[in-house]
Amino acid sequence: MLDIVRSKQKSFLIKIAFVVIILSFVIGYTMLTAPTDQRSDRSRDVAARVNGDVISFAAYQNVYSNLYSLYQSIYQGAFDANLERQLNLPRQAMQQLIEEQLLVQMAEKLNLRVTNQELVNSIAAYDAFQVNGQFNRDRYVEVLSYQRISPEQFEASQRRELLTQKVREHLQQQVATTQDDVIAFFHRENDTINLDYAWLTAALVESKVQVNDIALEEYFNANQEDFRIPQRVSLRYLLFDPARYEAELGTFSEADMDRYYRRNLELFEVEEQVKAAHILLQLGQNSDPDTINKRRELAQDIRQQLREGADFAQLAKRHSDDAANAADGGDLGYFGRGIMVSEFETAAFALRPGQISDVVQTPFGFHIIKVTDYIAAGFKPLVDVTDRIKAGLTIEESRQMAYEKAMDAFNINRRGGDLDAAAKENDLGIKETGFFAVDEPINGLGRVEEIAAAAFSLQPGELARPIMTTNGVLLIALKDQQPSRLPELAEVKTSVEKAYREEQAQSLAFELARKLLELAREQQNLAAAADQLDLRIDNTGDFSRSSGYFIPRIGSSQELADAAFTLTEADPVIDNIFTFDNRYLVAALKTARRADFSALNDVDIAQLRERLLLEKKEQAVSDTLDELYQQAQIEIIAPELITAFQN
């Protein structure tokens, strides 16, 4: 197959940084690759069976890894173990594979096939395999090699992907829309409602909560575990500070610097930039047409002066309303894409150095732009970033040296757990944390999960393995521990009273919500019922189903949104109390407005039909997959996946 592709395309030299290709390739093309010889023996196991067809554990690992990287790039620093559990990535990954297998099986029943030419065209279309817009054999092999994927493996997975696409297209071709469908779709998206609503919160009724010693003691006895004092430990530790070892580092060789540069190429990436100056004739938010025309005419006059050879900087000083840079000849310095408003950016990046734009209008007014320099996207050459590389290597090497020193101290003293000897050998002072619980910040160290995990697994006389932190490497030993225990009421009375008040207030708030709903249903009028109870009513303002399940001023709730759009003037009150973060909500229809389909022109209707058709096509595939899923014999075999599918 590689030879077929090669025969149909010209070959070009690879001219751009290889890492850029990989970054764009990794997410997209590794989901269904075959296992490599570096995977564990587990990669040969079976993860699941779908109607008897095997899904390998290796395939599952690939999809899981891809999803993990995707969500990590989306959530970045917010992507932690808790969010990973909420997303249930193992289940997501396996469901993707199951759905794909079901589509492949359906393709066999429909006798659908992928031709060699279709495969050739799809591979040649990938940007990752192209040089100067053309498929390149060397690039193809190099990219796949980097991922440890053979051309045969990639082509098999690509053929499989094309096959599932054909099934999707087959299902979507069966979809049609009628005029009635379009009208119903229009009203679903454009009919609006406005809800009255009332929030019932603990804060509204907390003053009514009565507390006495008997009630407090009964509450404490019933909920004593909630006030358990957790196990606490205190530590002694040594900090191996990397800065202490920087003087011991030798000089860095050219090879060291080159490896660091290539390994961290993204640090030296340069975005496309222009250096520009501008003359701004500002417009106010409410400028009248006469003012706008006069400012436009002045801008055009200035542009004509520039055509006749006038000095840009002098005209900027004289006319520009941008006080931040007018005195500097309008100089804006360098900027990349996404910094300026779109009209300004488009004009600036269309110019070459030395060129001046025509008059450009933006929300700020009229601009005349001059570009004085241009920097293409790419990477700073190594010779220009040697100081940064040396600084980076110094940090890396000194941290590594600190870790090695800590590991040596650990290995020498681990049997006796002698932190004092380790401190003496390394000329370090011993520090102490004081007592802390597993979920509490550690004095002097903050919250470090790895430290807490090690601390609460240590026994007296043990040293924990060195722990790398942002401040350096820690060698820790247990100083003392306090076991978990149930307290006496007197020790935690303040906390108990606070919890009791909150629980009672929450209960009173729910009772108030129930009473409001009961009155509103009786009177078929939420506003009147709220007034009777001296409660405040707000309204959402108009919203439609096109907002999804989001209700303005309230939040997202499928249950509330679905119920809201069933309300009528004859039956306006939702017969349910909704809970949002310990707040109770009662809602009712205030007004409803039916959109006017007759106001649409032919273009509007055609666009509406196209959107509906796209939605119905997606729904057709989804419905078919649901049906296939229900009919299929699916056996989840891998133990960790069985757990994921139970959650």
XYZ file of C-alpha atoms in Angstrom:
647
model
C 0.000 0.000 0.000
C 2.862 2.372 0.724
C 4.126 1.839 -2.807
C 0.693 2.669 -4.231
C 0.628 5.983 -2.407
C 4.222 6.727 -3.376
C 3.528 6.162 -7.047
C 0.739 8.712 -7.037
C 2.469 11.614 -5.265
C 5.691 13.597 -5.637
C 8.384 13.358 -2.995
C 9.605 16.451 -1.101
C 12.267 17.058 1.551
C 11.168 17.465 5.161
C 11.724 21.136 5.900
C 9.858 21.919 9.132
C 10.546 20.859 12.689
C 9.603 17.245 13.245
C 8.178 17.904 16.683
C 5.388 20.051 15.225
C 4.216 17.099 13.147
C 4.225 14.802 16.142
C 2.265 17.211 18.312
C -0.509 17.406 15.737
C -0.342 13.678 15.068
C -0.347 12.081 18.496
C -3.918 12.909 19.467
C -5.415 12.042 16.122
C -3.844 8.869 14.878
C -2.935 6.533 17.730
C -6.286 5.344 18.985
C -6.391 2.022 17.209
C -2.732 1.190 16.697
C -1.482 -2.285 17.375
C 0.556 -3.012 20.536
C 4.302 -2.481 20.490
C 6.932 -4.840 21.775
C 7.547 -2.477 24.699
C 4.121 -3.056 26.214
C 3.664 -5.479 29.073
C 2.404 -9.040 28.620
C -1.029 -7.690 29.569
C -1.252 -6.135 26.093
C -1.930 -9.628 24.705
C -4.963 -10.133 26.955
C -8.574 -9.754 25.930
C -10.365 -6.682 27.284
C -13.844 -7.505 25.967
C -15.827 -9.481 23.413
C -18.577 -8.040 21.236
C -20.773 -10.714 19.648
C -17.748 -13.000 19.909
C -15.269 -10.561 18.318
C -12.287 -9.737 20.515
C -11.257 -6.251 21.650
C -7.674 -6.519 22.834
C -6.406 -4.915 25.983
C -3.783 -3.206 23.820
C -6.500 -1.473 21.782
C -8.163 -0.371 25.000
C -4.848 0.990 26.332
C -4.351 3.028 23.169
C -7.807 4.605 23.283
C -7.552 5.244 27.024
C -4.159 6.906 26.582
C -5.530 9.094 23.805
C -8.536 10.175 25.895
C -6.303 10.865 28.880
C -4.072 13.138 26.791
C -7.097 14.873 25.281
C -8.709 15.724 28.621
C -5.335 16.667 30.087
C -4.868 19.209 27.293
C -8.411 20.550 27.807
C -8.409 20.866 31.606
C -4.619 21.301 32.057
C -3.871 22.001 35.744
C -7.456 21.228 36.773
C -7.125 17.651 35.477
C -6.545 15.618 38.639
C -7.369 12.142 39.917
C -10.805 13.260 41.108
C -11.805 14.682 37.713
C -10.415 11.584 36.008
C -12.706 9.431 38.162
C -15.704 11.640 37.367
C -15.051 11.360 33.638
C -14.734 7.555 33.990
C -12.179 7.362 31.180
C -11.961 3.537 31.219
C -15.686 3.319 30.449
C -15.463 6.028 27.772
C -12.545 4.283 26.087
C -14.211 0.882 26.057
C -17.530 2.285 24.824
C -15.724 3.871 21.877
C -14.198 0.516 20.977
C -17.482 -1.340 21.426
C -19.338 1.138 19.213
C -16.649 0.881 16.553
C -16.815 -2.922 16.632
C -20.600 -2.807 16.305
C -20.287 -0.565 13.235
C -17.678 -2.878 11.686
C -20.006 -5.837 12.212
C -22.849 -3.879 10.631
C -20.604 -3.071 7.655
C -20.082 -6.791 7.107
C -23.846 -7.388 7.104
C -24.306 -4.546 4.618
C -21.425 -5.903 2.493
C -19.608 -2.552 2.604
C -15.936 -2.473 1.578
C -13.076 0.053 1.439
C -11.187 0.092 -1.859
C -7.433 0.548 -2.105
C -7.949 3.870 -3.870
C -10.137 5.150 -1.034
C -7.448 4.149 1.441
C -4.740 5.849 -0.645
C -6.707 9.085 -0.852
C -7.446 9.193 2.869
C -3.812 8.670 3.891
C -2.505 11.176 1.369
C -4.919 13.793 2.735
C -3.379 13.858 6.226
C -1.422 17.069 6.823
C 0.943 15.111 9.071
C 2.178 13.132 6.061
C 2.554 16.087 3.702
C 5.374 18.392 2.713
C 4.417 21.540 0.814
C 0.863 20.271 0.485
C 1.822 16.915 -1.078
C 2.042 13.413 0.381
C 5.645 12.551 1.231
C 6.760 8.943 1.652
C 9.671 9.765 3.946
C 7.456 11.904 6.157
C 4.876 9.103 6.316
C 7.422 6.504 7.411
C 9.128 8.887 9.841
C 5.922 9.903 11.608
C 4.744 6.305 11.952
C 8.195 5.197 13.088
C 8.187 7.837 15.808
C 4.915 6.376 17.078
C 6.296 2.821 16.751
C 3.581 1.980 14.236
C 4.278 0.117 11.027
C 2.634 1.285 7.777
C 0.717 -2.007 7.702
C -0.691 -1.402 11.184
C -1.690 2.177 10.413
C -3.260 1.233 7.082
C -5.285 -1.523 8.746
C -6.615 0.887 11.365
C -7.273 3.519 8.690
C -9.190 1.009 6.568
C -11.247 0.152 9.632
C -11.944 3.840 10.290
C -13.066 4.368 6.691
C -15.322 1.339 6.971
C -17.099 2.747 10.027
C -17.447 6.072 8.184
C -19.187 4.234 5.347
C -21.664 2.720 7.790
C -22.371 6.151 9.250
C -22.885 7.586 5.760
C -25.180 4.670 4.862
C -27.335 5.346 7.924
C -27.377 9.077 7.279
C -28.470 8.624 3.664
C -31.764 7.181 4.911
C -32.628 10.442 6.682
C -35.105 12.918 5.194
C -36.965 15.974 6.449
C -40.497 17.182 5.750
C -41.839 20.730 5.914
C -43.642 19.801 9.128
C -40.309 18.649 10.572
C -38.741 21.995 9.703
C -41.606 23.953 11.256
C -41.455 21.873 14.445
C -37.674 22.318 14.567
C -38.082 26.080 14.123
C -40.510 26.326 17.025
C -38.368 24.079 19.192
C -35.440 26.449 18.716
C -37.228 29.792 18.692
C -40.329 29.598 20.860
C -39.474 31.220 24.181
C -40.735 31.125 27.728
C -40.103 33.256 30.788
C -40.210 31.602 34.207
C -41.043 33.059 37.595
C -38.997 31.379 40.300
C -38.209 31.586 44.009
C -35.092 30.409 45.841
C -35.643 28.908 49.293
C -32.373 28.780 51.218
C -31.192 27.986 54.716
C -30.148 31.625 55.086
C -33.815 32.685 54.837
C -34.817 30.685 57.901
C -31.637 30.185 59.952
C -32.797 32.760 62.527
C -35.744 30.476 63.321
C -33.525 27.563 64.384
C -33.673 26.926 68.138
C -30.715 25.267 69.871
C -30.694 23.687 73.335
C -28.268 21.377 75.088
C -30.546 18.340 74.925
C -31.084 18.655 71.158
C -27.385 19.281 70.645
C -26.374 16.211 72.629
C -28.888 14.031 70.779
C -27.577 15.327 67.450
C -23.970 14.719 68.512
C -24.681 11.170 69.691
C -26.416 10.347 66.404
C -23.634 11.831 64.272
C -20.547 11.279 66.392
C -18.544 9.799 63.511
C -18.891 13.081 61.607
C -16.794 14.735 64.305
C -14.142 12.049 64.652
C -10.698 13.506 65.239
C -8.502 12.063 62.480
C -5.169 10.378 62.860
C -2.345 12.901 62.935
C 1.375 12.522 62.527
C 4.395 14.778 62.852
C 7.552 14.467 60.770
C 11.232 15.225 60.933
C 12.772 15.881 57.540
C 15.817 16.964 55.574
C 15.548 19.265 52.578
C 18.114 18.660 49.847
C 17.987 22.047 48.101
C 19.105 21.853 44.429
C 20.608 25.356 44.642
C 23.113 23.970 47.157
C 24.619 21.720 44.484
C 24.763 24.093 41.513
C 28.399 24.940 42.241
C 29.303 21.257 41.879
C 28.019 21.071 38.315
C 30.554 21.047 35.511
C 30.261 22.882 32.228
C 27.662 21.707 29.747
C 28.873 20.229 26.483
C 27.454 21.159 23.098
C 25.864 17.707 22.970
C 24.157 18.322 26.336
C 22.801 21.635 25.123
C 21.668 20.194 21.808
C 19.788 17.349 23.562
C 18.073 19.796 25.923
C 17.138 22.046 23.018
C 15.579 19.211 21.034
C 13.888 17.705 24.074
C 12.303 21.049 24.988
C 11.780 22.511 21.547
C 8.329 23.821 22.478
C 9.990 26.223 24.945
C 11.681 27.997 22.077
C 8.723 28.206 19.735
C 8.100 31.599 18.170
C 4.604 32.478 17.003
C 3.989 34.435 13.846
C 4.284 38.124 14.703
C 4.289 41.534 13.102
C 5.691 44.793 14.361
C 3.344 47.627 13.507
C 2.440 51.226 14.156
C -0.964 52.815 13.699
C -2.803 56.094 13.542
C -6.151 55.876 15.330
C -9.043 58.260 14.800
C -11.262 57.217 17.672
C -15.057 56.944 17.591
C -17.294 57.073 20.638
C -19.784 54.294 21.332
C -22.711 56.501 20.331
C -21.113 58.529 17.539
C -23.674 59.981 15.144
C -23.406 59.416 11.356
C -22.100 62.938 10.740
C -19.216 62.458 13.186
C -18.404 59.053 11.696
C -18.257 60.493 8.176
C -16.002 63.356 9.255
C -13.586 60.990 11.004
C -13.559 58.696 7.977
C -12.792 61.626 5.672
C -9.918 62.735 7.931
C -8.526 59.184 7.938
C -8.693 59.055 4.141
C -6.971 62.456 3.933
C -4.147 61.218 6.191
C -3.819 58.089 4.043
C -3.492 60.266 0.944
C -0.742 62.303 2.630
C 1.125 59.063 3.297
C 0.818 58.079 -0.374
C 2.415 61.416 -1.220
C 5.398 60.694 1.021
C 4.444 62.173 4.410
C 6.205 60.743 7.469
C 4.034 58.148 9.249
C 5.471 58.812 12.721
C 4.930 62.560 12.446
C 1.326 62.121 11.323
C 0.740 59.681 14.193
C 2.061 62.215 16.699
C -0.185 64.891 15.223
C -3.428 62.983 14.638
C -3.559 59.659 16.529
C -6.017 59.407 19.427
C -4.150 56.444 20.939
C -2.465 58.253 23.836
C -0.483 55.138 24.755
C 1.702 55.306 21.643
C 0.984 58.455 19.627
C 4.113 60.162 20.997
C 6.149 57.158 19.780
C 4.845 57.481 16.246
C 2.020 55.018 16.896
C 4.445 52.151 17.592
C 2.592 49.065 18.876
C 5.625 46.801 19.032
C 5.394 43.122 18.118
C 2.148 41.184 18.473
C 0.863 37.793 17.391
C -2.506 36.594 16.223
C -5.403 36.735 18.655
C -4.178 39.919 20.360
C -5.851 42.642 18.318
C -9.486 42.833 17.206
C -10.104 40.737 14.106
C -10.377 43.608 11.590
C -7.066 45.084 12.753
C -5.330 41.696 12.840
C -6.468 40.731 9.336
C -5.193 43.997 7.887
C -1.872 43.934 9.762
C -0.956 40.356 8.866
C -1.799 40.986 5.209
C 0.931 43.643 4.974
C 4.623 43.169 4.279
C 7.256 45.214 6.140
C 7.190 48.799 4.888
C 3.624 48.615 3.593
C 0.776 50.816 4.841
C -2.856 49.715 4.940
C -5.882 51.511 3.619
C -8.259 52.917 6.230
C -9.421 50.077 8.516
C -12.547 50.402 10.664
C -12.785 48.567 13.995
C -15.008 49.035 17.064
C -12.427 51.585 18.265
C -12.591 53.807 15.200
C -10.561 54.266 12.001
C -6.970 52.993 11.778
C -4.127 53.359 9.329
C -1.565 50.619 9.935
C 2.091 50.422 8.983
C 3.989 47.142 9.354
C 7.702 47.575 10.038
C 8.802 43.974 10.663
C 7.559 40.402 10.356
C 8.604 37.235 12.211
C 7.521 33.910 10.737
C 6.350 31.123 13.028
C 9.126 28.729 13.930
C 11.737 28.077 16.587
C 14.491 30.264 17.948
C 17.869 28.861 16.862
C 19.946 27.181 19.545
C 22.643 29.850 19.345
C 20.107 32.504 20.419
C 18.890 30.627 23.491
C 22.096 29.245 25.000
C 21.597 31.173 28.257
C 18.098 29.748 28.677
C 19.373 26.270 27.892
C 22.171 26.560 30.446
C 19.688 27.786 33.041
C 17.356 24.894 32.242
C 20.163 22.348 32.391
C 21.335 23.817 35.686
C 17.873 23.333 37.172
C 17.592 19.790 35.803
C 21.074 18.666 36.812
C 21.008 20.266 40.266
C 17.621 18.665 41.001
C 18.968 15.331 39.839
C 22.052 15.752 42.026
C 19.868 16.670 45.010
C 17.790 13.547 44.410
C 20.892 11.355 44.166
C 22.265 12.818 47.420
C 18.937 12.130 49.117
C 18.827 8.610 47.689
C 22.358 7.911 48.925
C 21.358 9.113 52.396
C 18.236 6.940 52.264
C 20.119 3.803 51.206
C 22.829 4.262 53.842
C 20.456 4.970 56.733
C 17.224 3.187 55.803
C 17.749 0.154 58.046
C 18.087 2.152 61.219
C 15.882 5.011 60.101
C 18.624 7.333 61.341
C 17.773 10.821 60.082
C 20.316 12.371 62.451
C 23.150 10.452 60.807
C 21.903 11.437 57.349
C 21.789 15.082 58.440
C 25.330 14.947 59.763
C 26.697 13.239 56.657
C 25.160 15.897 54.398
C 25.670 18.907 56.679
C 21.935 19.600 56.790
C 19.650 20.771 59.575
C 16.642 18.685 60.602
C 13.270 20.423 60.331
C 9.943 19.437 61.910
C 6.373 19.767 60.687
C 4.240 19.597 63.787
C 1.107 17.417 63.770
C -1.149 17.258 60.701
C -3.951 15.084 59.336
C -3.836 13.464 55.916
C -5.999 16.152 54.295
C -4.451 19.143 56.081
C -1.624 21.391 54.866
C 1.761 20.553 56.351
C 3.533 23.340 58.201
C 6.386 24.599 56.032
C 5.550 22.255 53.144
C 1.936 22.971 52.181
C -0.279 20.321 50.589
C 1.767 17.616 48.883
C -0.162 14.370 48.375
C 2.996 12.293 48.015
C 4.332 13.507 51.377
C 1.020 12.837 53.125
C 0.751 9.366 51.583
C 4.287 8.475 52.669
C 3.877 10.009 56.135
C 0.797 7.966 57.003
C 2.361 4.704 55.855
C 5.600 5.146 57.832
C 6.377 3.166 60.953
C 8.629 4.427 63.769
C 12.287 3.927 62.838
C 11.628 4.063 59.074
C 12.741 6.516 56.420
C 10.530 7.190 53.402
C 12.051 7.118 49.944
C 13.134 10.594 48.771
C 10.267 12.797 47.589
C 10.781 15.407 44.874
C 8.949 18.690 45.542
C 9.030 22.135 43.976
C 11.439 23.285 46.703
C 13.796 20.331 46.518
C 14.057 16.718 47.636
C 12.763 15.607 51.028
C 13.936 12.749 53.197
C 11.317 12.228 55.894
C 10.994 10.201 59.077
C 8.089 9.765 61.478
C 8.490 11.729 64.709
C 5.200 11.004 66.457
C 1.627 9.957 65.760
C -1.783 10.446 67.359
C -4.424 7.786 66.635
C -7.876 8.687 65.390
C -10.504 8.918 68.143
C -14.066 9.963 68.873
C -14.165 13.240 70.800
C -16.220 14.373 73.743
C -18.956 16.880 72.933
C -17.160 19.632 74.829
C -14.126 19.336 72.499
C -16.121 19.962 69.337
C -19.208 21.778 70.607
C -18.749 24.764 68.283
C -18.537 22.515 65.215
C -21.478 20.416 66.393
C -23.685 23.456 66.936
C -22.772 24.848 63.522
C -23.628 21.550 61.808
C -26.872 21.237 63.796
C -27.964 24.754 62.821
C -27.194 24.092 59.157
C -29.156 20.832 59.147
C -32.168 22.356 60.888
C -32.129 25.432 58.627
C -31.941 23.204 55.562
C -34.932 21.234 56.782
C -36.913 24.430 57.431
C -36.009 25.749 53.960
C -37.363 22.591 52.341
C -40.583 22.847 54.344
C -40.958 26.452 53.193
C -40.414 25.363 49.564
C -43.014 22.629 49.975
C -45.510 25.114 51.422
C -44.864 27.608 48.598
C -45.382 24.930 45.952
C -48.592 23.775 47.610
C -50.007 27.324 47.652
C -48.883 28.005 44.077
C -50.589 24.826 42.842
C -53.783 25.720 44.674
C -53.862 29.237 43.216
C -52.186 28.390 39.881
C -50.072 31.479 40.535
C -46.551 31.397 41.965
C -46.255 35.173 42.359
C -49.416 35.366 44.462
C -48.310 32.450 46.641
C -44.884 33.988 47.191
C -46.439 37.319 48.120
C -48.629 35.538 50.665
C -45.501 34.053 52.296
C -43.532 37.301 51.962
C -41.009 35.684 49.613
C -39.133 37.260 46.728
C -39.891 36.278 43.136
C -37.501 36.701 40.198
C -37.860 35.780 36.546
C -35.477 34.247 34.049
C -36.226 36.461 31.084
C -37.074 34.879 27.732
C -35.145 31.761 26.723
C -35.587 28.976 24.197
C -34.692 25.326 23.838
C -31.691 26.383 21.769
C -30.029 27.157 25.125
C -29.937 23.421 25.783
C -30.585 22.706 29.441
C -29.323 26.091 30.598
C -31.908 28.337 32.232
C -30.862 31.996 32.588
C -30.214 33.167 36.166
C -30.745 29.627 37.461
C -28.244 27.257 35.873
C -28.269 23.960 33.997
C -30.885 21.310 34.688
C -32.328 18.900 32.147
C -35.196 18.022 34.466
C -36.170 21.675 34.964
C -35.755 22.606 31.284
C -37.839 19.643 30.121
C -40.582 20.424 32.631
C -40.570 24.148 31.809
C -41.381 23.617 28.134
C -44.456 21.520 28.976
C -46.087 24.342 30.957
C -49.234 26.088 29.738
C -51.251 29.087 30.865
C -53.850 26.666 32.217
C -51.253 24.664 34.154
C -48.331 27.039 34.786
C -46.681 25.658 37.952
C -44.018 22.944 37.833
C -45.106 20.289 40.310
C -41.634 19.674 41.681
C -39.035 21.221 43.984
C -35.584 21.434 42.407
C -32.328 21.381 44.355
C -29.283 23.420 43.343
C -26.305 23.344 45.727
C -28.456 23.054 48.865
C -30.883 25.682 47.568
C -34.481 24.793 46.757
C -36.267 26.237 43.736
C -39.946 26.500 42.859
C -40.784 27.722 39.339
C -43.779 28.544 37.164
C -44.553 29.895 33.715
C -44.707 33.692 33.524
C -45.086 34.204 29.769
C -44.738 32.168 26.575
C -44.073 33.482 23.076
C -44.550 31.493 19.877
C -42.114 32.458 17.116
C -43.404 33.466 13.664
C -42.356 30.903 11.054
C -43.984 32.935 8.275
C -41.391 35.688 8.784
C -38.640 33.429 7.392
C -37.453 33.799 3.810
C -36.391 30.927 1.549
C -32.719 31.235 2.537
C -33.590 31.085 6.244
C -35.756 28.009 5.703
C -33.049 26.287 3.653
C -30.473 26.911 6.385
C -32.912 25.659 9.001
C -33.585 22.510 6.970
C -29.834 21.902 6.602
C -29.275 22.181 10.350
C -32.199 19.879 11.070
C -30.923 17.359 8.540
C -27.487 17.361 10.176
C -29.047 16.835 13.593
C -31.251 13.996 12.330
C -28.269 12.331 10.656
C -26.323 12.388 13.908
C -29.376 11.102 15.745
C -29.819 8.279 13.222
C -26.307 6.995 13.946
C -26.794 7.408 17.687
C -30.141 5.565 17.645
C -28.685 2.719 15.574
C -25.750 2.359 17.953
C -28.129 2.289 20.923
C -30.159 -0.444 19.223
C -27.071 -2.462 18.291
C -25.739 -2.028 21.822
C -28.969 -3.382 23.334
C -29.041 -6.391 20.997
C -25.341 -7.244 21.250
C -23.754 -9.863 23.447
C -21.067 -7.811 25.179
C -18.696 -9.425 27.646
C -16.359 -7.164 29.642
C -13.419 -9.302 30.714
C -10.648 -7.070 32.117
C -11.288 -6.703 35.895
C -10.624 -2.937 35.993
C -13.137 -2.437 33.177
C -15.794 -4.471 34.960
C -15.482 -2.006 37.843
C -15.701 0.967 35.462
C -18.921 -0.348 33.906
C -20.490 -0.861 37.333
C -20.058 2.849 38.177
